[in-house]
PDB file of C-alpha atoms in Angstrom:
ATOM      1  CA  UNK A   1     -29.010  18.723  64.593  1.00  0.00           C
ATOM      2  CA  UNK A   2     -30.019  22.475  66.214  1.00  0.00           C
ATOM      3  CA  UNK A   3     -27.636  25.359  64.174  1.00  0.00           C
ATOM      4  CA  UNK A   4     -29.099  28.154  66.246  1.00  0.00           C
ATOM      5  CA  UNK A   5     -26.298  30.571  67.660  1.00  0.00           C
ATOM      6  CA  UNK A   6     -26.301  30.680  70.961  1.00  0.00           C
ATOM      7  CA  UNK A   7     -23.336  32.886  72.724  1.00  0.00           C
ATOM      8  CA  UNK A   8     -22.229  32.386  76.306  1.00  0.00           C
ATOM      9  CA  UNK A   9     -20.436  34.138  78.667  1.00  0.00           C
ATOM     10  CA  UNK A  10     -18.557  34.032  81.389  1.00  0.00           C
ATOM     11  CA  UNK A  11     -16.699  37.153  82.775  1.00  0.00           C
ATOM     12  CA  UNK A  12     -13.768  36.817  84.740  1.00  0.00           C
ATOM     13  CA  UNK A  13     -11.842  38.806  87.901  1.00  0.00           C
ATOM     14  CA  UNK A  14      -9.760  40.611  85.547  1.00  0.00           C
ATOM     15  CA  UNK A  15     -13.040  42.219  83.003  1.00  0.00           C
ATOM     16  CA  UNK A  16     -12.047  39.497  80.521  1.00  0.00           C
ATOM     17  CA  UNK A  17     -15.354  38.413  78.801  1.00  0.00           C
ATOM     18  CA  UNK A  18     -14.728  34.815  77.555  1.00  0.00           C
ATOM     19  CA  UNK A  19     -17.746  33.953  74.582  1.00  0.00           C
ATOM     20  CA  UNK A  20     -18.486  30.656  72.908  1.00  0.00           C
ATOM     21  CA  UNK A  21     -19.940  30.631  70.354  1.00  0.00           C
ATOM     22  CA  UNK A  22     -21.612  28.208  68.057  1.00  0.00           C
ATOM     23  CA  UNK A  23     -24.298  27.238  65.404  1.00  0.00           C
ATOM     24  CA  UNK A  24     -24.878  29.681  62.728  1.00  0.00           C
ATOM     25  CA  UNK A  25     -23.746  33.210  62.280  1.00  0.00           C
ATOM     26  CA  UNK A  26     -26.375  34.404  59.608  1.00  0.00           C
ATOM     27  CA  UNK A  27     -28.707  37.341  59.152  1.00  0.00           C
ATOM     28  CA  UNK A  28     -30.705  35.116  61.669  1.00  0.00           C
ATOM     29  CA  UNK A  29     -28.046  34.412  64.646  1.00  0.00           C
ATOM     30  CA  UNK A  30     -26.523  37.855  63.673  1.00  0.00           C
ATOM     31  CA  UNK A  31     -29.678  39.596  66.216  1.00  0.00           C
ATOM     32  CA  UNK A  32     -28.911  36.973  68.628  1.00  0.00           C
ATOM     33  CA  UNK A  33     -25.556  37.758  69.060  1.00  0.00           C
ATOM     34  CA  UNK A  34     -25.440  41.239  68.850  1.00  0.00           C
ATOM     35  CA  UNK A  35     -28.988  41.356  72.030  1.00  0.00           C
ATOM     36  CA  UNK A  36     -26.470  39.320  73.915  1.00  0.00           C
ATOM     37  CA  UNK A  37     -23.232  40.990  73.456  1.00  0.00           C
ATOM     38  CA  UNK A  38     -25.377  44.446  74.485  1.00  0.00           C
ATOM     39  CA  UNK A  39     -25.891  42.373  77.380  1.00  0.00           C
ATOM     40  CA  UNK A  40     -22.997  41.157  78.177  1.00  0.00           C
ATOM     41  CA  UNK A  41     -20.619  44.520  77.173  1.00  0.00           C
ATOM     42  CA  UNK A  42     -21.412  45.967  80.418  1.00  0.00           C
ATOM     43  CA  UNK A  43     -18.849  47.409  83.026  1.00  0.00           C
ATOM     44  CA  UNK A  44     -16.198  46.988  84.211  1.00  0.00           C
ATOM     45  CA  UNK A  45     -16.000  44.744  80.619  1.00  0.00           C
ATOM     46  CA  UNK A  46     -12.559  45.890  79.156  1.00  0.00           C
ATOM     47  CA  UNK A  47     -12.066  42.962  76.900  1.00  0.00           C
ATOM     48  CA  UNK A  48     -13.409  40.130  74.936  1.00  0.00           C
ATOM     49  CA  UNK A  49     -11.986  36.457  74.160  1.00  0.00           C
ATOM     50  CA  UNK A  50     -14.166  35.147  71.141  1.00  0.00           C
ATOM     51  CA  UNK A  51     -14.205  31.426  70.685  1.00  0.00           C
ATOM     52  CA  UNK A  52     -15.664  31.085  67.588  1.00  0.00           C
ATOM     53  CA  UNK A  53     -14.581  27.171  67.211  1.00  0.00           C
ATOM     54  CA  UNK A  54     -18.779  25.821  67.555  1.00  0.00           C
ATOM     55  CA  UNK A  55     -19.259  28.076  64.565  1.00  0.00           C
ATOM     56  CA  UNK A  56     -20.693  25.839  61.893  1.00  0.00           C
ATOM     57  CA  UNK A  57     -21.529  28.728  59.220  1.00  0.00           C
ATOM     58  CA  UNK A  58     -20.234  32.346  58.557  1.00  0.00           C
ATOM     59  CA  UNK A  59     -22.321  34.614  56.115  1.00  0.00           C
ATOM     60  CA  UNK A  60     -22.067  37.679  55.008  1.00  0.00           C
ATOM     61  CA  UNK A  61     -24.062  38.787  57.204  1.00  0.00           C
ATOM     62  CA  UNK A  62     -21.539  37.329  60.503  1.00  0.00           C
ATOM     63  CA  UNK A  63     -19.074  38.691  58.534  1.00  0.00           C
ATOM     64  CA  UNK A  64     -20.088  42.171  59.306  1.00  0.00           C
ATOM     65  CA  UNK A  65     -21.002  41.697  62.714  1.00  0.00           C
ATOM     66  CA  UNK A  66     -17.527  40.274  63.596  1.00  0.00           C
ATOM     67  CA  UNK A  67     -15.756  43.492  61.409  1.00  0.00           C
ATOM     68  CA  UNK A  68     -18.222  46.003  63.453  1.00  0.00           C
ATOM     69  CA  UNK A  69     -17.445  44.341  66.836  1.00  0.00           C
ATOM     70  CA  UNK A  70     -13.627  44.159  66.155  1.00  0.00           C
ATOM     71  CA  UNK A  71     -13.358  48.293  64.321  1.00  0.00           C
ATOM     72  CA  UNK A  72     -14.866  48.553  68.257  1.00  0.00           C
ATOM     73  CA  UNK A  73     -11.973  47.282  69.648  1.00  0.00           C
ATOM     74  CA  UNK A  74      -9.510  49.632  67.514  1.00  0.00           C
ATOM     75  CA  UNK A  75     -11.744  52.762  68.379  1.00  0.00           C
ATOM     76  CA  UNK A  76     -10.163  51.921  72.176  1.00  0.00           C
ATOM     77  CA  UNK A  77     -13.988  51.103  73.631  1.00  0.00           C
ATOM     78  CA  UNK A  78     -12.294  47.088  74.549  1.00  0.00           C
ATOM     79  CA  UNK A  79     -10.073  44.643  73.189  1.00  0.00           C
ATOM     80  CA  UNK A  80     -10.924  41.990  71.374  1.00  0.00           C
ATOM     81  CA  UNK A  81      -8.758  38.384  70.918  1.00  0.00           C
ATOM     82  CA  UNK A  82     -10.084  35.312  68.782  1.00  0.00           C
ATOM     83  CA  UNK A  83      -8.586  32.420  70.982  1.00  0.00           C
ATOM     84  CA  UNK A  84     -10.412  29.783  68.054  1.00  0.00           C
ATOM     85  CA  UNK A  85     -11.661  29.517  65.203  1.00  0.00           C
ATOM     86  CA  UNK A  86     -14.353  27.009  63.119  1.00  0.00           C
ATOM     87  CA  UNK A  87     -12.861  26.500  59.519  1.00  0.00           C
ATOM     88  CA  UNK A  88     -16.260  27.514  58.619  1.00  0.00           C
ATOM     89  CA  UNK A  89     -15.186  31.635  59.908  1.00  0.00           C
ATOM     90  CA  UNK A  90     -11.256  30.815  59.140  1.00  0.00           C
ATOM     91  CA  UNK A  91     -12.008  30.746  55.445  1.00  0.00           C
ATOM     92  CA  UNK A  92     -14.898  34.038  55.438  1.00  0.00           C
ATOM     93  CA  UNK A  93     -12.415  35.964  57.438  1.00  0.00           C
ATOM     94  CA  UNK A  94      -9.139  35.232  55.101  1.00  0.00           C
ATOM     95  CA  UNK A  95     -11.100  35.970  51.800  1.00  0.00           C
ATOM     96  CA  UNK A  96     -12.497  39.643  53.765  1.00  0.00           C
ATOM     97  CA  UNK A  97      -8.875  40.406  54.393  1.00  0.00           C
ATOM     98  CA  UNK A  98      -8.986  39.721  58.109  1.00  0.00           C
ATOM     99  CA  UNK A  99      -6.472  36.944  58.420  1.00  0.00           C
ATOM    100  CA  UNK A 100      -4.226  38.519  60.313  1.00  0.00           C
ATOM    101  CA  UNK A 101      -6.984  38.502  63.389  1.00  0.00           C
ATOM    102  CA  UNK A 102      -6.920  35.073  63.004  1.00  0.00           C
ATOM    103  CA  UNK A 103      -5.720  32.913  65.990  1.00  0.00           C
TER     104      UNK A 103
END
């Protein structure tokens, strides 16, 4: 089974970028995640909807990257909303005290 991270994005007319993430959000996956975001998060994007239901593993590096993205949103750069999460993501965000961010 291929568990490499994949990030697929589609921008809506209202400036919201819908990202569907699948695979392992681990130390290797974080580099891919960041690379894809740097390409996709260009104006006129004003918000991000993250669909993480396909994430099969979320390690410490993955949590760090999700929380980094959230900090950017809090700083007012753009809005980030989790629209769906897998059990591994739910578990690890809950452990980190970020359960209030869960859908």
